[in-house]
PDB file of C-alpha atoms in Angstrom:
ATOM      1  CA  MET A   1     -22.253  54.174 -40.368  1.00 50.00           C
ATOM      2  CA  GLU A   2     -24.697  57.011 -39.690  1.00 52.00           C
ATOM      3  CA  PRO A   3     -26.900  54.856 -37.379  1.00 51.00           C
ATOM      4  CA  MET A   4     -23.663  53.687 -35.633  1.00 47.00           C
ATOM      5  CA  ARG A   5     -22.592  57.375 -35.052  1.00 50.00           C
ATOM      6  CA  ARG A   6     -25.975  58.343 -33.684  1.00 52.00           C
ATOM      7  CA  THR A   7     -25.850  55.395 -31.249  1.00 53.00           C
ATOM      8  CA  VAL A   8     -22.338  56.283 -30.042  1.00 47.00           C
ATOM      9  CA  LEU A   9     -23.426  59.960 -29.643  1.00 48.00           C
ATOM     10  CA  GLY A  10     -26.549  58.887 -27.750  1.00 51.00           C
ATOM     11  CA  ILE A  11     -24.532  56.701 -25.300  1.00 50.00           C
ATOM     12  CA  LEU A  12     -22.051  59.477 -24.692  1.00 50.00           C
ATOM     13  CA  ALA A  13     -24.887  61.960 -24.017  1.00 53.00           C
ATOM     14  CA  ALA A  14     -26.616  59.608 -21.570  1.00 51.00           C
ATOM     15  CA  PHE A  15     -23.251  58.988 -19.813  1.00 48.00           C
ATOM     16  CA  PHE A  16     -22.577  62.744 -19.349  1.00 51.00           C
ATOM     17  CA  LEU A  17     -26.224  63.273 -18.257  1.00 50.00           C
ATOM     18  CA  LEU A  18     -25.901  60.553 -15.663  1.00 45.00           C
ATOM     19  CA  ALA A  19     -22.580  61.829 -14.464  1.00 49.00           C
ATOM     20  CA  GLY A  20     -24.006  65.408 -14.120  1.00 50.00           C
ATOM     21  CA  THR A  21     -26.948  64.321 -12.146  1.00 52.00           C
ATOM     22  CA  ALA A  22     -25.680  61.550  -9.901  1.00 50.00           C
ATOM     23  CA  CYS A  23     -22.141  62.916  -9.004  1.00 54.00           C
ATOM     24  CA  THR A  24     -21.247  66.012  -6.998  1.00 59.00           C
ATOM     25  CA  ILE A  25     -17.761  67.286  -7.052  1.00 65.00           C
ATOM     26  CA  THR A  26     -16.602  69.125  -3.962  1.00 64.00           C
ATOM     27  CA  THR A  27     -13.412  71.134  -3.597  1.00 69.00           C
ATOM     28  CA  GLU A  28     -11.941  72.211  -0.230  1.00 71.00           C
ATOM     29  CA  ASP A  29     -11.924  75.967   0.256  1.00 73.00           C
ATOM     30  CA  PRO A  30      -8.406  76.942   1.554  1.00 77.00           C
ATOM     31  CA  GLY A  31      -9.845  80.191   2.873  1.00 73.00           C
ATOM     32  CA  TYR A  32     -12.659  78.630   5.033  1.00 74.00           C
ATOM     33  CA  VAL A  33     -12.416  79.220   8.743  1.00 77.00           C
ATOM     34  CA  ALA A  34     -14.678  77.197  10.971  1.00 76.00           C
ATOM     35  CA  PRO A  35     -16.867  79.390  13.289  1.00 83.00           C
ATOM     36  CA  PRO A  36     -15.786  79.467  16.814  1.00 88.00           C
ATOM     37  CA  PRO A  37     -17.689  77.349  19.411  1.00 90.00           C
ATOM     38  CA  LEU A  38     -20.696  79.110  20.974  1.00 94.00           C
ATOM     39  CA  PRO A  39     -20.228  80.496  24.479  1.00 95.00           C
ATOM     40  CA  ALA A  40     -21.301  77.888  27.149  1.00 96.00           C
ATOM     41  CA  LEU A  41     -24.734  79.370  28.014  1.00 96.00           C
ATOM     42  CA  GLU A  42     -25.599  79.726  24.326  1.00 96.00           C
ATOM     43  CA  GLN A  43     -24.640  76.221  23.655  1.00 97.00           C
ATOM     44  CA  LEU A  44     -26.897  75.077  26.446  1.00 97.00           C
ATOM     45  CA  GLU A  45     -29.777  77.249  25.232  1.00 96.00           C
ATOM     46  CA  GLN A  46     -29.555  76.368  21.609  1.00 96.00           C
ATOM     47  CA  ALA A  47     -28.470  72.746  21.496  1.00 94.00           C
ATOM     48  CA  ALA A  48     -31.446  70.390  21.211  1.00 94.00           C
ATOM     49  CA  LEU A  49     -32.351  68.358  24.237  1.00 97.00           C
ATOM     50  CA  VAL A  50     -31.945  64.503  23.919  1.00 97.00           C
ATOM     51  CA  ASP A  51     -34.018  61.711  25.434  1.00 97.00           C
ATOM     52  CA  THR A  52     -32.778  61.231  28.999  1.00 96.00           C
ATOM     53  CA  ALA A  53     -33.823  57.627  29.390  1.00 96.00           C
ATOM     54  CA  PRO A  54     -30.454  56.140  28.403  1.00 96.00           C
ATOM     55  CA  PHE A  55     -28.662  58.353  31.037  1.00 98.00           C
ATOM     56  CA  ARG A  56     -30.770  57.431  34.084  1.00 97.00           C
ATOM     57  CA  ALA A  57     -28.362  56.149  36.783  1.00 93.00           C
ATOM     58  CA  GLY A  58     -30.628  55.785  39.696  1.00 81.00           C
ATOM     59  CA  GLU A  59     -33.626  57.483  41.191  1.00 81.00           C
ATOM     60  CA  ASP A  60     -33.840  60.856  39.618  1.00 90.00           C
ATOM     61  CA  ILE A  61     -30.213  60.945  38.548  1.00 97.00           C
ATOM     62  CA  LEU A  62     -28.803  61.468  35.107  1.00 98.00           C
ATOM     63  CA  SER A  63     -25.138  60.437  34.524  1.00 98.00           C
ATOM     64  CA  PHE A  64     -22.822  60.295  31.610  1.00 98.00           C
ATOM     65  CA  VAL A  65     -19.232  60.377  30.418  1.00 98.00           C
ATOM     66  CA  THR A  66     -17.757  62.202  27.375  1.00 98.00           C
ATOM     67  CA  GLU A  67     -16.635  60.167  24.393  1.00 98.00           C
ATOM     68  CA  ASP A  68     -12.940  60.628  25.254  1.00 97.00           C
ATOM     69  CA  ARG A  69     -13.499  59.636  28.816  1.00 97.00           C
ATOM     70  CA  SER A  70     -12.208  62.826  30.174  1.00 98.00           C
ATOM     71  CA  VAL A  71     -15.219  64.129  32.039  1.00 98.00           C
ATOM     72  CA  VAL A  72     -18.031  62.379  33.944  1.00 98.00           C
ATOM     73  CA  CYS A  73     -21.126  64.333  35.089  1.00 98.00           C
ATOM     74  CA  SER A  74     -24.274  63.846  36.916  1.00 98.00           C
ATOM     75  CA  LEU A  75     -27.525  65.874  37.157  1.00 98.00           C
ATOM     76  CA  THR A  76     -28.581  65.049  40.595  1.00 98.00           C
ATOM     77  CA  SER A  77     -29.398  66.496  44.028  1.00 97.00           C
ATOM     78  CA  ALA A  78     -27.550  67.723  47.069  1.00 96.00           C
ATOM     79  CA  ARG A  79     -28.266  68.284  50.652  1.00 95.00           C
ATOM     80  CA  GLY A  80     -25.732  70.734  51.916  1.00 93.00           C
ATOM     81  CA  GLU A  81     -22.337  69.535  50.779  1.00 92.00           C
ATOM     82  CA  HIS A  82     -23.663  65.958  50.244  1.00 94.00           C
ATOM     83  CA  VAL A  83     -24.146  65.251  46.571  1.00 96.00           C
ATOM     84  CA  ASN A  84     -25.965  62.273  45.541  1.00 96.00           C
ATOM     85  CA  LEU A  85     -23.652  60.463  43.068  1.00 97.00           C
ATOM     86  CA  PRO A  86     -24.026  56.910  41.871  1.00 95.00           C
ATOM     87  CA  TYR A  87     -20.278  56.395  41.604  1.00 96.00           C
ATOM     88  CA  GLU A  88     -18.937  58.153  44.770  1.00 95.00           C
ATOM     89  CA  GLN A  89     -19.566  57.273  48.313  1.00 91.00           C
ATOM     90  CA  ASN A  90     -21.612  60.044  49.902  1.00 91.00           C
ATOM     91  CA  ASN A  91     -23.899  60.781  52.913  1.00 92.00           C
ATOM     92  CA  PHE A  92     -26.802  62.226  50.890  1.00 91.00           C
ATOM     93  CA  SER A  93     -29.147  59.531  52.252  1.00 87.00           C
ATOM     94  CA  ASP A  94     -27.959  59.796  55.903  1.00 90.00           C
ATOM     95  CA  GLY A  95     -30.898  60.431  58.184  1.00 88.00           C
ATOM     96  CA  ALA A  96     -28.908  63.301  59.887  1.00 88.00           C
ATOM     97  CA  ASN A  97     -29.106  65.143  56.601  1.00 90.00           C
ATOM     98  CA  ASN A  98     -32.856  64.899  56.008  1.00 88.00           C
ATOM     99  CA  LYS A  99     -33.295  68.309  57.664  1.00 91.00           C
ATOM    100  CA  LEU A 100     -31.122  69.894  55.039  1.00 94.00           C
ATOM    101  CA  PRO A 101     -32.932  71.311  51.925  1.00 95.00           C
ATOM    102  CA  THR A 102     -32.687  69.169  48.769  1.00 96.00           C
ATOM    103  CA  VAL A 103     -31.543  71.185  45.724  1.00 97.00           C
ATOM    104  CA  PRO A 104     -30.893  70.223  42.073  1.00 98.00           C
ATOM    105  CA  VAL A 105     -27.202  70.244  41.101  1.00 98.00           C
ATOM    106  CA  ALA A 106     -24.879  69.413  38.260  1.00 98.00           C
ATOM    107  CA  HIS A 107     -21.603  67.788  39.361  1.00 98.00           C
ATOM    108  CA  CYS A 108     -18.647  66.897  37.084  1.00 98.00           C
ATOM    109  CA  GLU A 109     -15.239  65.215  37.718  1.00 98.00           C
ATOM    110  CA  LEU A 110     -12.307  65.311  35.459  1.00 98.00           C
ATOM    111  CA  ALA A 111      -9.724  62.570  34.769  1.00 98.00           C
ATOM    112  CA  LYS A 112      -6.967  65.287  34.351  1.00 97.00           C
ATOM    113  CA  PHE A 113      -7.582  68.769  35.468  1.00 97.00           C
ATOM    114  CA  PRO A 114      -6.249  72.343  36.016  1.00 96.00           C
ATOM    115  CA  MET A 115      -5.719  73.702  39.454  1.00 96.00           C
ATOM    116  CA  PRO A 116      -8.156  76.325  40.818  1.00 97.00           C
ATOM    117  CA  ALA A 117      -7.263  79.944  40.457  1.00 96.00           C
ATOM    118  CA  ALA A 118      -6.676  81.618  43.761  1.00 95.00           C
ATOM    119  CA  ASP A 119      -9.770  83.641  43.569  1.00 95.00           C
ATOM    120  CA  ASP A 120     -11.869  80.442  43.035  1.00 96.00           C
ATOM    121  CA  VAL A 121     -10.740  78.679  46.225  1.00 95.00           C
ATOM    122  CA  LYS A 122     -13.842  78.803  48.472  1.00 90.00           C
ATOM    123  CA  ASP A 123     -12.813  76.761  51.504  1.00 93.00           C
ATOM    124  CA  ASP A 124      -9.954  76.839  53.941  1.00 94.00           C
ATOM    125  CA  CYS A 125     -10.206  73.021  54.376  1.00 94.00           C
ATOM    126  CA  ALA A 126     -10.915  72.969  58.125  1.00 92.00           C
ATOM    127  CA  GLY A 127      -8.652  75.821  58.831  1.00 92.00           C
ATOM    128  CA  THR A 128      -5.512  74.235  57.287  1.00 93.00           C
ATOM    129  CA  GLY A 129      -5.616  75.986  53.940  1.00 89.00           C
ATOM    130  CA  LEU A 130      -4.365  72.667  52.472  1.00 91.00           C
ATOM    131  CA  GLY A 131      -6.029  70.136  50.215  1.00 93.00           C
ATOM    132  CA  TYR A 132      -8.245  72.295  47.994  1.00 96.00           C
ATOM    133  CA  LEU A 133      -7.862  70.642  44.675  1.00 96.00           C
ATOM    134  CA  GLY A 134      -9.304  70.929  41.203  1.00 97.00           C
ATOM    135  CA  GLY A 135     -10.919  68.114  39.273  1.00 97.00           C
ATOM    136  CA  THR A 136     -14.507  68.669  40.307  1.00 98.00           C
ATOM    137  CA  ALA A 137     -17.103  71.310  39.375  1.00 98.00           C
ATOM    138  CA  LEU A 138     -20.553  71.909  41.046  1.00 98.00           C
ATOM    139  CA  LEU A 139     -23.459  73.949  39.796  1.00 98.00           C
ATOM    140  CA  THR A 140     -26.550  74.887  41.893  1.00 98.00           C
ATOM    141  CA  PRO A 141     -29.429  76.923  40.602  1.00 97.00           C
ATOM    142  CA  GLU A 142     -27.711  80.144  41.819  1.00 97.00           C
ATOM    143  CA  SER A 143     -23.835  79.492  41.599  1.00 96.00           C
ATOM    144  CA  ALA A 144     -21.131  77.531  40.061  1.00 98.00           C
ATOM    145  CA  THR A 145     -17.839  76.527  41.837  1.00 97.00           C
ATOM    146  CA  TYR A 146     -14.656  74.715  40.891  1.00 98.00           C
ATOM    147  CA  GLY A 147     -12.650  72.360  43.108  1.00 97.00           C
ATOM    148  CA  GLY A 148     -12.954  71.401  46.661  1.00 95.00           C
ATOM    149  CA  CYS A 149     -11.278  70.063  49.813  1.00 95.00           C
ATOM    150  CA  ARG A 150     -10.357  66.390  49.418  1.00 92.00           C
ATOM    151  CA  SER A 151      -7.580  63.800  49.752  1.00 90.00           C
ATOM    152  CA  GLY A 152      -6.867  61.022  47.378  1.00 91.00           C
ATOM    153  CA  VAL A 153      -8.386  60.699  43.972  1.00 95.00           C
ATOM    154  CA  THR A 154     -11.928  60.861  42.670  1.00 97.00           C
ATOM    155  CA  GLN A 155     -13.537  57.822  41.037  1.00 97.00           C
ATOM    156  CA  MET A 156     -13.005  59.471  37.662  1.00 98.00           C
ATOM    157  CA  GLU A 157      -9.208  59.862  38.284  1.00 97.00           C
ATOM    158  CA  ALA A 158      -9.181  56.246  39.462  1.00 97.00           C
ATOM    159  CA  ALA A 159     -10.793  55.003  36.298  1.00 98.00           C
ATOM    160  CA  TYR A 160      -9.349  57.346  33.569  1.00 98.00           C
ATOM    161  CA  GLY A 161      -6.654  59.438  35.219  1.00 97.00           C
ATOM    162  CA  PRO A 162      -2.918  59.144  34.507  1.00 95.00           C
ATOM    163  CA  LYS A 163      -2.760  55.961  36.496  1.00 94.00           C
ATOM    164  CA  GLY A 164      -6.420  54.794  35.887  1.00 96.00           C
ATOM    165  CA  ASN A 165      -7.280  51.165  35.969  1.00 96.00           C
ATOM    166  CA  LYS A 166     -10.183  51.484  33.306  1.00 96.00           C
ATOM    167  CA  THR A 167     -12.417  49.684  35.832  1.00 96.00           C
ATOM    168  CA  GLY A 168     -15.344  50.717  38.189  1.00 95.00           C
ATOM    169  CA  PRO A 169     -18.913  52.105  37.953  1.00 96.00           C
ATOM    170  CA  ILE A 170     -17.893  55.120  35.702  1.00 97.00           C
ATOM    171  CA  THR A 171     -16.828  52.749  32.895  1.00 97.00           C
ATOM    172  CA  GLN A 172     -20.401  51.472  32.685  1.00 96.00           C
ATOM    173  CA  LEU A 173     -21.978  54.935  32.073  1.00 98.00           C
ATOM    174  CA  PRO A 174     -23.334  55.948  28.732  1.00 98.00           C
ATOM    175  CA  VAL A 175     -21.610  58.419  26.452  1.00 98.00           C
ATOM    176  CA  LEU A 176     -23.100  61.868  25.931  1.00 98.00           C
ATOM    177  CA  ALA A 177     -22.046  62.595  22.237  1.00 97.00           C
ATOM    178  CA  GLU A 178     -20.529  65.830  21.189  1.00 96.00           C
ATOM    179  CA  GLY A 179     -23.178  68.572  20.886  1.00 96.00           C
ATOM    180  CA  GLN A 180     -25.878  66.651  22.739  1.00 97.00           C
ATOM    181  CA  ASN A 181     -27.704  68.337  25.633  1.00 97.00           C
ATOM    182  CA  VAL A 182     -29.497  66.791  28.721  1.00 98.00           C
ATOM    183  CA  GLU A 183     -31.738  68.649  31.313  1.00 98.00           C
ATOM    184  CA  ARG A 184     -32.945  67.895  34.807  1.00 97.00           C
ATOM    185  CA  ASN A 185     -34.878  70.301  37.111  1.00 97.00           C
ATOM    186  CA  GLY A 186     -33.870  73.395  35.091  1.00 97.00           C
ATOM    187  CA  LEU A 187     -30.166  72.554  34.908  1.00 98.00           C
ATOM    188  CA  ARG A 188     -28.601  71.508  31.624  1.00 98.00           C
ATOM    189  CA  CYS A 189     -25.317  69.870  30.634  1.00 98.00           C
ATOM    190  CA  SER A 190     -23.795  69.601  27.101  1.00 98.00           C
ATOM    191  CA  ALA A 191     -20.712  67.804  25.782  1.00 98.00           C
ATOM    192  CA  TYR A 192     -19.070  70.164  23.398  1.00 96.00           C
ATOM    193  CA  ASN A 193     -15.825  71.917  22.517  1.00 96.00           C
ATOM    194  CA  GLY A 194     -13.690  69.194  24.033  1.00 96.00           C
ATOM    195  CA  GLY A 195     -15.326  69.298  27.451  1.00 98.00           C
ATOM    196  CA  VAL A 196     -18.616  69.788  29.256  1.00 98.00           C
ATOM    197  CA  ALA A 197     -20.672  72.860  29.955  1.00 98.00           C
ATOM    198  CA  CYS A 198     -23.397  72.887  32.587  1.00 98.00           C
ATOM    199  CA  GLY A 199     -25.656  75.766  33.465  1.00 98.00           C
ATOM    200  CA  ASN A 200     -28.843  77.300  34.582  1.00 98.00           C
ATOM    201  CA  VAL A 201     -29.659  79.296  31.400  1.00 97.00           C
ATOM    202  CA  SER A 202     -32.466  81.276  33.057  1.00 96.00           C
ATOM    203  CA  ALA A 203     -30.308  82.407  35.950  1.00 97.00           C
ATOM    204  CA  GLY A 204     -27.209  83.015  33.742  1.00 97.00           C
ATOM    205  CA  VAL A 205     -24.750  80.869  35.724  1.00 98.00           C
ATOM    206  CA  GLY A 206     -22.821  77.838  34.739  1.00 98.00           C
ATOM    207  CA  PHE A 207     -19.386  76.425  34.193  1.00 98.00           C
ATOM    208  CA  PHE A 208     -17.295  74.925  31.346  1.00 98.00           C
ATOM    209  CA  VAL A 209     -14.652  72.256  32.181  1.00 98.00           C
ATOM    210  CA  THR A 210     -11.919  70.555  30.133  1.00 98.00           C
ATOM    211  CA  ARG A 211      -8.712  68.810  30.986  1.00 96.00           C
ATOM    212  CA  ASP A 212      -6.791  71.886  30.330  1.00 96.00           C
ATOM    213  CA  ARG A 213      -8.985  74.801  31.527  1.00 97.00           C
ATOM    214  CA  TYR A 214     -12.122  75.755  33.236  1.00 98.00           C
ATOM    215  CA  GLU A 215     -14.572  78.780  33.404  1.00 97.00           C
ATOM    216  CA  LEU A 216     -16.977  79.863  35.970  1.00 98.00           C
ATOM    217  CA  ILE A 217     -19.774  81.813  34.307  1.00 97.00           C
ATOM    218  CA  SER A 218     -22.123  84.458  35.806  1.00 93.00           C
ATOM    219  CA  GLU A 219     -23.962  86.861  33.423  1.00 83.00           C
ATOM    220  CA  ALA A 220     -24.707  89.058  36.478  1.00 71.00           C
ATOM    221  CA  SER A 221     -20.999  89.862  36.902  1.00 55.00           C
ATOM    222  CA  LYS A 222     -19.935  89.222  33.234  1.00 50.00           C
ATOM    223  CA  THR A 223     -16.798  87.452  34.515  1.00 43.00           C
ATOM    224  CA  ALA A 224     -15.183  84.206  33.736  1.00 44.00           C
ATOM    225  CA  SER A 225     -12.349  82.544  35.670  1.00 45.00           C
ATOM    226  CA  PRO A 226      -9.769  80.939  33.386  1.00 49.00           C
ATOM    227  CA  ALA A 227      -7.383  78.618  35.116  1.00 47.00           C
ATOM    228  CA  PRO A 228      -3.731  77.892  34.358  1.00 46.00           C
ATOM    229  CA  SER A 229      -3.484  75.850  31.215  1.00 41.00           C
ATOM    230  CA  GLU A 230      -1.215  73.179  32.575  1.00 46.00           C
ATOM    231  CA  ALA A 231      -3.075  70.159  33.869  1.00 44.00           C
ATOM    232  CA  ALA A 232      -2.424  68.983  37.314  1.00 45.00           C
ATOM    233  CA  LYS A 233      -1.074  65.604  38.101  1.00 43.00           C
ATOM    234  CA  THR A 234      -3.104  63.123  40.035  1.00 44.00           C
ATOM    235  CA  PRO A 235      -2.500  63.702  43.809  1.00 45.00           C
TER     236      PRO A 235
END
């Protein structure tokens, strides 16, 4: 019986050794609180840059949508008010605009969006004071703005808004995963915290947009512009 007893003890010892080295038991800490998301400019500075090849949407343009299809953005160029976007009709290439300087910009559109705060309305819409809507954000190397004068819906609203048809060029764009960061000509955009941040880190300017709120960021003034939390309906 003694050899049998030693065999059984050896098997049990081997079993417990295997269990102790091959299995890890984790328990949930009820007191754990996840750290808050980084401020937008810190996210843009610290998040690793990804290969931009999958996001090329034309000559010197990077475009992407967020995983939940709430925001589409392009790192592109503008001449005056004419932004070169692969999914919106524009006059960027019109010969009459060649005399205007070409500047790098980041432009985003939202499927659902908050309305602009009164202090962030930057245009009187041809003197009418009507038609300045949210749903778009624009970053230049020196400044960030939210909203603009327009009628009708953007391509993002048409594709993924409340009455979106889930068709069109935006539906073909690649997804920028949560936490990923892309850069073009000194401007960066990152999908994080349920939306998108774009900024010029060196100049300390940028914006953060989600379907419920937005912020315009300027380190020089140390101000941000939170908008009403209620998202606007598609015009």
